[in-house]
CSV table of C-alpha atoms in Angstrom, one decimal:
chain,number,residue,atom,x,y,z
A,1102,MET,CA,-54.1,-11.9,3.0
A,1103,ARG,CA,-50.5,-11.6,4.7
A,1104,LEU,CA,-48.8,-7.8,4.5
A,1105,ASN,CA,-45.8,-9.2,2.4
A,1106,LYS,CA,-48.0,-10.5,0.0
A,1107,HIS,CA,-50.1,-7.4,-0.2
A,1108,ILE,CA,-47.6,-5.1,-0.8
A,1109,ALA,CA,-46.0,-7.6,-3.5
A,1110,ASP,CA,-49.8,-8.4,-5.4
A,1111,THR,CA,-49.7,-4.1,-5.8
A,1112,GLY,CA,-46.4,-4.0,-7.5
A,1113,PHE,CA,-45.0,-1.7,-5.2
A,1114,CYS,CA,-42.0,-4.7,-5.0
A,1115,SER,CA,-41.3,-8.6,-4.9
A,1116,ARG,CA,-42.0,-10.2,-1.4
A,1117,ARG,CA,-38.7,-10.5,-0.4
A,1118,GLU,CA,-37.8,-6.9,-0.9
A,1119,ALA,CA,-41.3,-6.6,1.5
A,1120,ASP,CA,-39.9,-8.4,4.2
A,1121,ARG,CA,-36.7,-6.4,4.1
A,1122,LEU,CA,-39.2,-2.9,4.7
A,1123,ILE,CA,-41.5,-3.9,7.1
A,1124,ALA,CA,-38.1,-5.8,9.7
A,1125,GLU,CA,-37.1,-1.8,8.7
A,1126,LYS,CA,-40.4,-1.2,10.9
A,1127,ARG,CA,-41.1,1.2,7.5
A,1128,VAL,CA,-44.6,0.3,6.9
A,1129,THR,CA,-47.6,0.8,9.0
A,1130,LEU,CA,-51.0,-0.8,9.1
A,1131,ASN,CA,-53.9,1.6,10.0
A,1132,GLY,CA,-51.6,4.1,11.3
A,1133,GLN,CA,-49.6,1.5,13.7
A,1134,PRO,CA,-46.4,-0.3,12.9
A,1135,THR,CA,-46.7,-3.4,11.7
A,1136,GLY,CA,-44.2,-6.6,11.7
A,1137,MET,CA,-43.9,-9.8,9.6
A,1138,GLY,CA,-46.7,-12.2,9.5
A,1139,SER,CA,-49.8,-9.0,10.2
A,1140,GLN,CA,-52.6,-9.7,8.0
A,1141,VAL,CA,-54.7,-7.2,5.5
A,1142,GLU,CA,-58.2,-7.3,5.3
A,1143,GLU,CA,-60.0,-5.4,2.9
A,1144,GLY,CA,-59.9,-2.1,3.5
A,1145,ASP,CA,-56.8,-1.7,5.6
A,1146,ASP,CA,-54.6,1.0,5.0
A,1147,VAL,CA,-51.3,0.5,4.3
A,1148,ARG,CA,-48.5,2.7,4.1
A,1149,ILE,CA,-44.3,2.6,3.4
A,1150,ASP,CA,-42.8,5.8,4.6
A,1151,GLY,CA,-46.1,7.2,5.2
A,1152,ASN,CA,-47.3,7.7,1.8
A,1153,PRO,CA,-50.1,5.4,1.1
A,1154,LEU,CA,-49.8,1.8,-1.1
A,1155,LEU,CA,-51.7,2.0,-4.2
A,1156,ALA,CA,-53.6,-0.4,-5.4
A,1157,ARG,CA,-52.2,-1.8,-8.9
A,1158,ARG,CA,-54.8,-0.8,-12.3
A,1159,ALA,CA,-56.2,-4.0,-12.8
A,1160,ALA,CA,-55.7,-5.6,-16.5
A,1161,SER,CA,-58.6,-5.9,-18.9
A,1162,ALA,CA,-61.0,-8.8,-17.3
A,1163,THR,CA,-61.1,-10.2,-21.5
A,1164,ARG,CA,-57.4,-11.1,-21.2
A,1165,LYS,CA,-56.4,-15.0,-20.9
A,1166,HIS,CA,-53.1,-13.7,-20.3
A,1167,VAL,CA,-50.5,-12.0,-18.0
A,1168,TYR,CA,-48.6,-8.9,-20.2
A,1169,ILE,CA,-46.6,-6.9,-17.1
A,1170,ALA,CA,-43.9,-4.5,-17.1
A,1171,LEU,CA,-41.2,-4.3,-14.7
A,1172,ASN,CA,-38.3,-1.8,-13.6
A,1173,LYS,CA,-35.3,-4.7,-13.3
A,1174,PRO,CA,-32.7,-3.6,-10.7
A,1175,ILE,CA,-29.2,-3.8,-11.3
A,1176,GLY,CA,-28.4,-7.6,-9.6
A,1177,ILE,CA,-31.8,-9.2,-11.2
A,1178,THR,CA,-30.7,-12.0,-14.0
A,1179,CYS,CA,-33.5,-12.4,-17.3
A,1180,THR,CA,-33.9,-16.5,-16.9
A,1181,THR,CA,-36.6,-18.6,-15.7
A,1182,GLU,CA,-33.9,-21.2,-14.2
A,1183,THR,CA,-35.2,-20.7,-9.7
A,1184,GLY,CA,-32.4,-22.1,-9.3
A,1185,VAL,CA,-29.9,-19.1,-10.3
A,1186,ASP,CA,-30.2,-16.7,-7.3
A,1187,GLY,CA,-32.1,-13.0,-7.9
A,1188,ASN,CA,-33.6,-14.8,-11.2
A,1189,ILE,CA,-36.4,-12.5,-12.2
A,1190,VAL,CA,-39.6,-14.8,-12.1
A,1191,ASP,CA,-38.6,-15.2,-8.2
A,1192,PHE,CA,-38.2,-11.8,-8.0
A,1193,VAL,CA,-41.8,-10.4,-9.1
A,1194,ASP,CA,-43.0,-14.1,-7.3
A,1195,HIS,CA,-46.2,-13.6,-9.8
A,1196,ARG,CA,-48.7,-15.7,-9.3
A,1197,GLU,CA,-48.6,-16.9,-12.5
A,1198,ARG,CA,-46.1,-18.5,-14.7
A,1199,ILE,CA,-44.7,-15.7,-16.3
A,1200,PHE,CA,-41.8,-15.5,-18.6
A,1201,PRO,CA,-39.1,-12.5,-19.4
A,1202,VAL,CA,-39.3,-11.0,-23.2
A,1203,GLY,CA,-36.3,-11.1,-24.3
A,1204,ARG,CA,-32.9,-10.0,-22.0
A,1205,LEU,CA,-31.4,-7.4,-20.1
A,1206,ASP,CA,-28.4,-8.3,-18.6
A,1207,LYS,CA,-27.3,-8.9,-14.7
A,1208,ASP,CA,-25.7,-5.7,-14.5
A,1209,SER,CA,-28.0,-3.3,-16.6
A,1210,GLU,CA,-31.1,-2.1,-15.4
A,1211,GLY,CA,-34.6,-0.3,-16.4
A,1212,LEU,CA,-37.3,-1.6,-18.9
A,1213,ILE,CA,-38.1,-5.5,-19.2
A,1214,LEU,CA,-41.6,-7.4,-20.1
A,1215,LEU,CA,-42.8,-10.3,-18.8
A,1216,THR,CA,-46.2,-12.6,-20.2
A,1217,SER,CA,-47.3,-16.1,-19.2
A,1218,ASN,CA,-47.8,-16.5,-23.2
A,1219,GLY,CA,-45.6,-18.2,-24.4
A,1220,ASP,CA,-46.7,-17.4,-28.0
A,1221,ILE,CA,-45.9,-14.0,-27.7
A,1222,VAL,CA,-42.7,-14.2,-26.2
A,1223,ASN,CA,-41.9,-16.0,-29.8
A,1224,GLU,CA,-43.3,-13.4,-31.8
A,1225,ILE,CA,-41.7,-10.4,-30.4
A,1226,LEU,CA,-38.6,-12.4,-29.9
A,1227,ARG,CA,-39.4,-12.9,-34.5
A,1228,SER,CA,-39.7,-9.2,-34.9
A,1229,GLU,CA,-37.1,-8.3,-32.5
A,1230,ASN,CA,-34.8,-6.8,-35.1
A,1231,ARG,CA,-37.7,-4.4,-36.1
A,1232,HIS,CA,-38.9,-3.2,-33.0
A,1233,GLU,CA,-37.1,0.2,-31.7
A,1234,LYS,CA,-35.1,0.2,-27.6
A,1235,GLU,CA,-34.0,3.3,-25.9
A,1236,TYR,CA,-31.5,3.3,-23.9
A,1237,LEU,CA,-29.6,5.9,-21.6
A,1238,VAL,CA,-25.8,5.1,-21.3
A,1239,GLY,CA,-23.1,6.1,-18.6
A,1240,VAL,CA,-19.7,5.6,-20.3
A,1241,ASN,CA,-16.0,6.5,-18.2
A,1242,LYS,CA,-14.6,9.4,-21.2
A,1243,PRO,CA,-16.0,12.4,-22.4
A,1244,VAL,CA,-18.4,11.3,-25.1
A,1245,THR,CA,-17.1,12.8,-28.1
A,1246,PRO,CA,-19.2,13.7,-31.5
A,1247,GLN,CA,-16.4,10.6,-33.6
A,1248,PHE,CA,-17.6,8.0,-30.7
A,1249,LEU,CA,-21.7,8.5,-31.4
A,1250,ALA,CA,-21.1,8.4,-35.3
A,1251,GLY,CA,-19.2,5.1,-34.8
A,1252,MET,CA,-21.9,3.7,-32.7
A,1253,SER,CA,-24.4,5.3,-35.2
A,1254,ARG,CA,-22.8,3.6,-38.0
A,1255,GLY,CA,-22.8,0.1,-36.7
A,1256,VAL,CA,-19.4,-1.8,-35.0
A,1257,ARG,CA,-18.7,-6.0,-35.7
A,1258,VAL,CA,-20.1,-7.4,-32.3
A,1259,HIS,CA,-20.2,-11.3,-32.4
A,1260,HIS,CA,-18.7,-12.0,-36.1
A,1261,GLU,CA,-21.6,-9.4,-37.3
A,1262,MET,CA,-21.9,-5.5,-38.2
A,1263,THR,CA,-24.6,-3.8,-36.2
A,1264,LYS,CA,-27.4,-2.2,-37.7
A,1265,PRO,CA,-27.0,1.4,-38.3
A,1266,CYS,CA,-29.0,3.3,-35.0
A,1267,ARG,CA,-29.7,6.5,-33.1
A,1268,ALA,CA,-27.1,7.8,-31.1
A,1269,THR,CA,-27.3,11.4,-29.3
A,1270,ARG,CA,-25.0,13.2,-26.5
A,1271,LEU,CA,-26.7,14.0,-23.5
A,1272,ALA,CA,-24.0,14.9,-21.0
A,1273,LYS,CA,-20.1,14.8,-21.3
A,1274,PHE,CA,-20.1,11.1,-19.8
A,1275,GLY,CA,-23.7,10.2,-20.9
A,1276,PHE,CA,-25.8,9.1,-24.1
A,1277,ARG,CA,-28.6,8.1,-25.2
A,1278,ILE,CA,-28.8,5.2,-28.0
A,1279,VAL,CA,-31.8,3.7,-29.9
A,1280,LEU,CA,-31.5,-0.3,-31.4
A,1281,THR,CA,-33.4,-2.0,-33.4
A,1282,GLN,CA,-31.6,-5.6,-32.5
A,1283,GLY,CA,-30.9,-7.4,-29.4
A,1284,LEU,CA,-27.5,-9.1,-29.5
A,1285,ASN,CA,-26.2,-10.1,-26.3
A,1286,ARG,CA,-24.6,-6.7,-24.3
A,1287,GLN,CA,-24.6,-5.0,-27.6
A,1288,ILE,CA,-24.3,-1.4,-26.1
A,1289,ARG,CA,-20.9,-2.7,-23.9
A,1290,LEU,CA,-19.5,-4.5,-26.4
A,1291,MET,CA,-20.1,-1.4,-29.4
A,1292,ALA,CA,-18.8,1.1,-26.7
A,1293,ASP,CA,-16.0,-1.1,-26.4
A,1294,ALA,CA,-14.7,-1.5,-29.9
A,1295,PHE,CA,-14.5,2.3,-29.7
A,1296,GLY,CA,-12.6,2.0,-26.2
A,1297,TYR,CA,-15.0,2.9,-24.1
A,1298,ARG,CA,-16.5,1.3,-20.5
A,1299,VAL,CA,-20.0,1.3,-19.8
A,1300,THR,CA,-20.8,2.3,-16.4
A,1301,GLN,CA,-24.1,2.3,-16.3
A,1302,LEU,CA,-26.8,1.4,-18.4
A,1303,ARG,CA,-30.6,1.9,-18.2
A,1304,ARG,CA,-33.5,1.0,-20.6
A,1305,ILE,CA,-36.3,3.2,-20.8
A,1306,ARG,CA,-38.6,1.9,-23.8
A,1307,ILE,CA,-39.4,-1.1,-25.9
A,1308,VAL,CA,-41.4,0.5,-29.0
A,1309,ASN,CA,-44.7,2.3,-27.8
A,1310,ILE,CA,-44.1,1.3,-23.7
A,1311,LYS,CA,-42.1,3.3,-21.7
A,1312,ILE,CA,-40.8,3.0,-18.1
A,1313,GLY,CA,-42.4,6.3,-17.1
A,1314,VAL,CA,-42.2,6.6,-13.3
A,1315,LEU,CA,-42.4,3.2,-12.6
A,1316,LYS,CA,-40.0,2.8,-9.7
A,1317,VAL,CA,-36.7,-0.1,-9.7
A,1318,GLY,CA,-38.1,-2.9,-8.7
A,1319,GLN,CA,-41.8,-2.0,-9.3
A,1320,TRP,CA,-44.1,-3.8,-11.9
A,1321,ARG,CA,-47.2,-2.8,-13.7
A,1322,ASN,CA,-50.0,-4.7,-16.2
A,1323,LEU,CA,-49.7,-3.3,-19.6
A,1324,THR,CA,-52.6,-1.2,-21.0
A,1325,ASP,CA,-54.7,-2.8,-24.1
A,1326,MET,CA,-53.0,0.9,-25.9
A,1327,GLU,CA,-50.1,-0.5,-25.2
A,1328,LEU,CA,-50.4,-4.2,-26.3
A,1329,ARG,CA,-51.9,-3.2,-29.4
A,1330,GLY,CA,-49.4,-1.0,-30.4
A,1331,LEU,CA,-46.7,-3.5,-29.4
A,1332,LEU,CA,-48.1,-6.0,-31.9
A,1333,PRO,CA,-50.5,-4.5,-34.2
A,1334,ASP,CA,-51.9,-7.8,-35.9
A,1335,ARG,CA,-52.3,-9.8,-33.2
A,1336,THR,CA,-56.1,-9.1,-31.7
A,1337,ASP,CA,-56.6,-12.1,-29.2
A,1338,TRP,CA,-55.1,-11.2,-25.8
């Protein structure tokens, strides 16, 4: 297998990012510097910046479809349109045809789910207003109790009031917010209604699925427990 594909298949990064790491001489194969086009055999020792490249936990053999969690970088667009530069499908570069479940703004980063199961995409989106999604947000002005109370009560966005949510202060210019809605650019528009500008937005949880130690640009397979928690009424994966 080509080295860049081997790196991408572990979920460490995309194939394009792997090419960059190889070009920067940050990848070694069996202790030796390597280059573009190198082939990896079973049992070979591949390291990035001196750290062993670990194989991704395999998906359950009983699954018919792919279910993955990606830590999306800023600049990647959540679309299946391959003509769009920086689209999420090309970024992940999975061997299966996958779709993002919902969206995460191009200017935002963090957790997003992707799957090859079109039925489950619709199922999750239909029930999106019951699913908690947690974000860490940076803003350009000090976070005040009045701002948090206003965000929690709800704000008029896209000609409708947002649902009540939980917002708590993290730092002078940062707060945590838990939503049960998925309106387009919702947090940015909510903050803007109070004169705040979002400078950083990172999603860290979708229902029971947490971003954990997943680095920006990396993805992993969902566990059986995560799938059961996400859609408890479904038994066929």
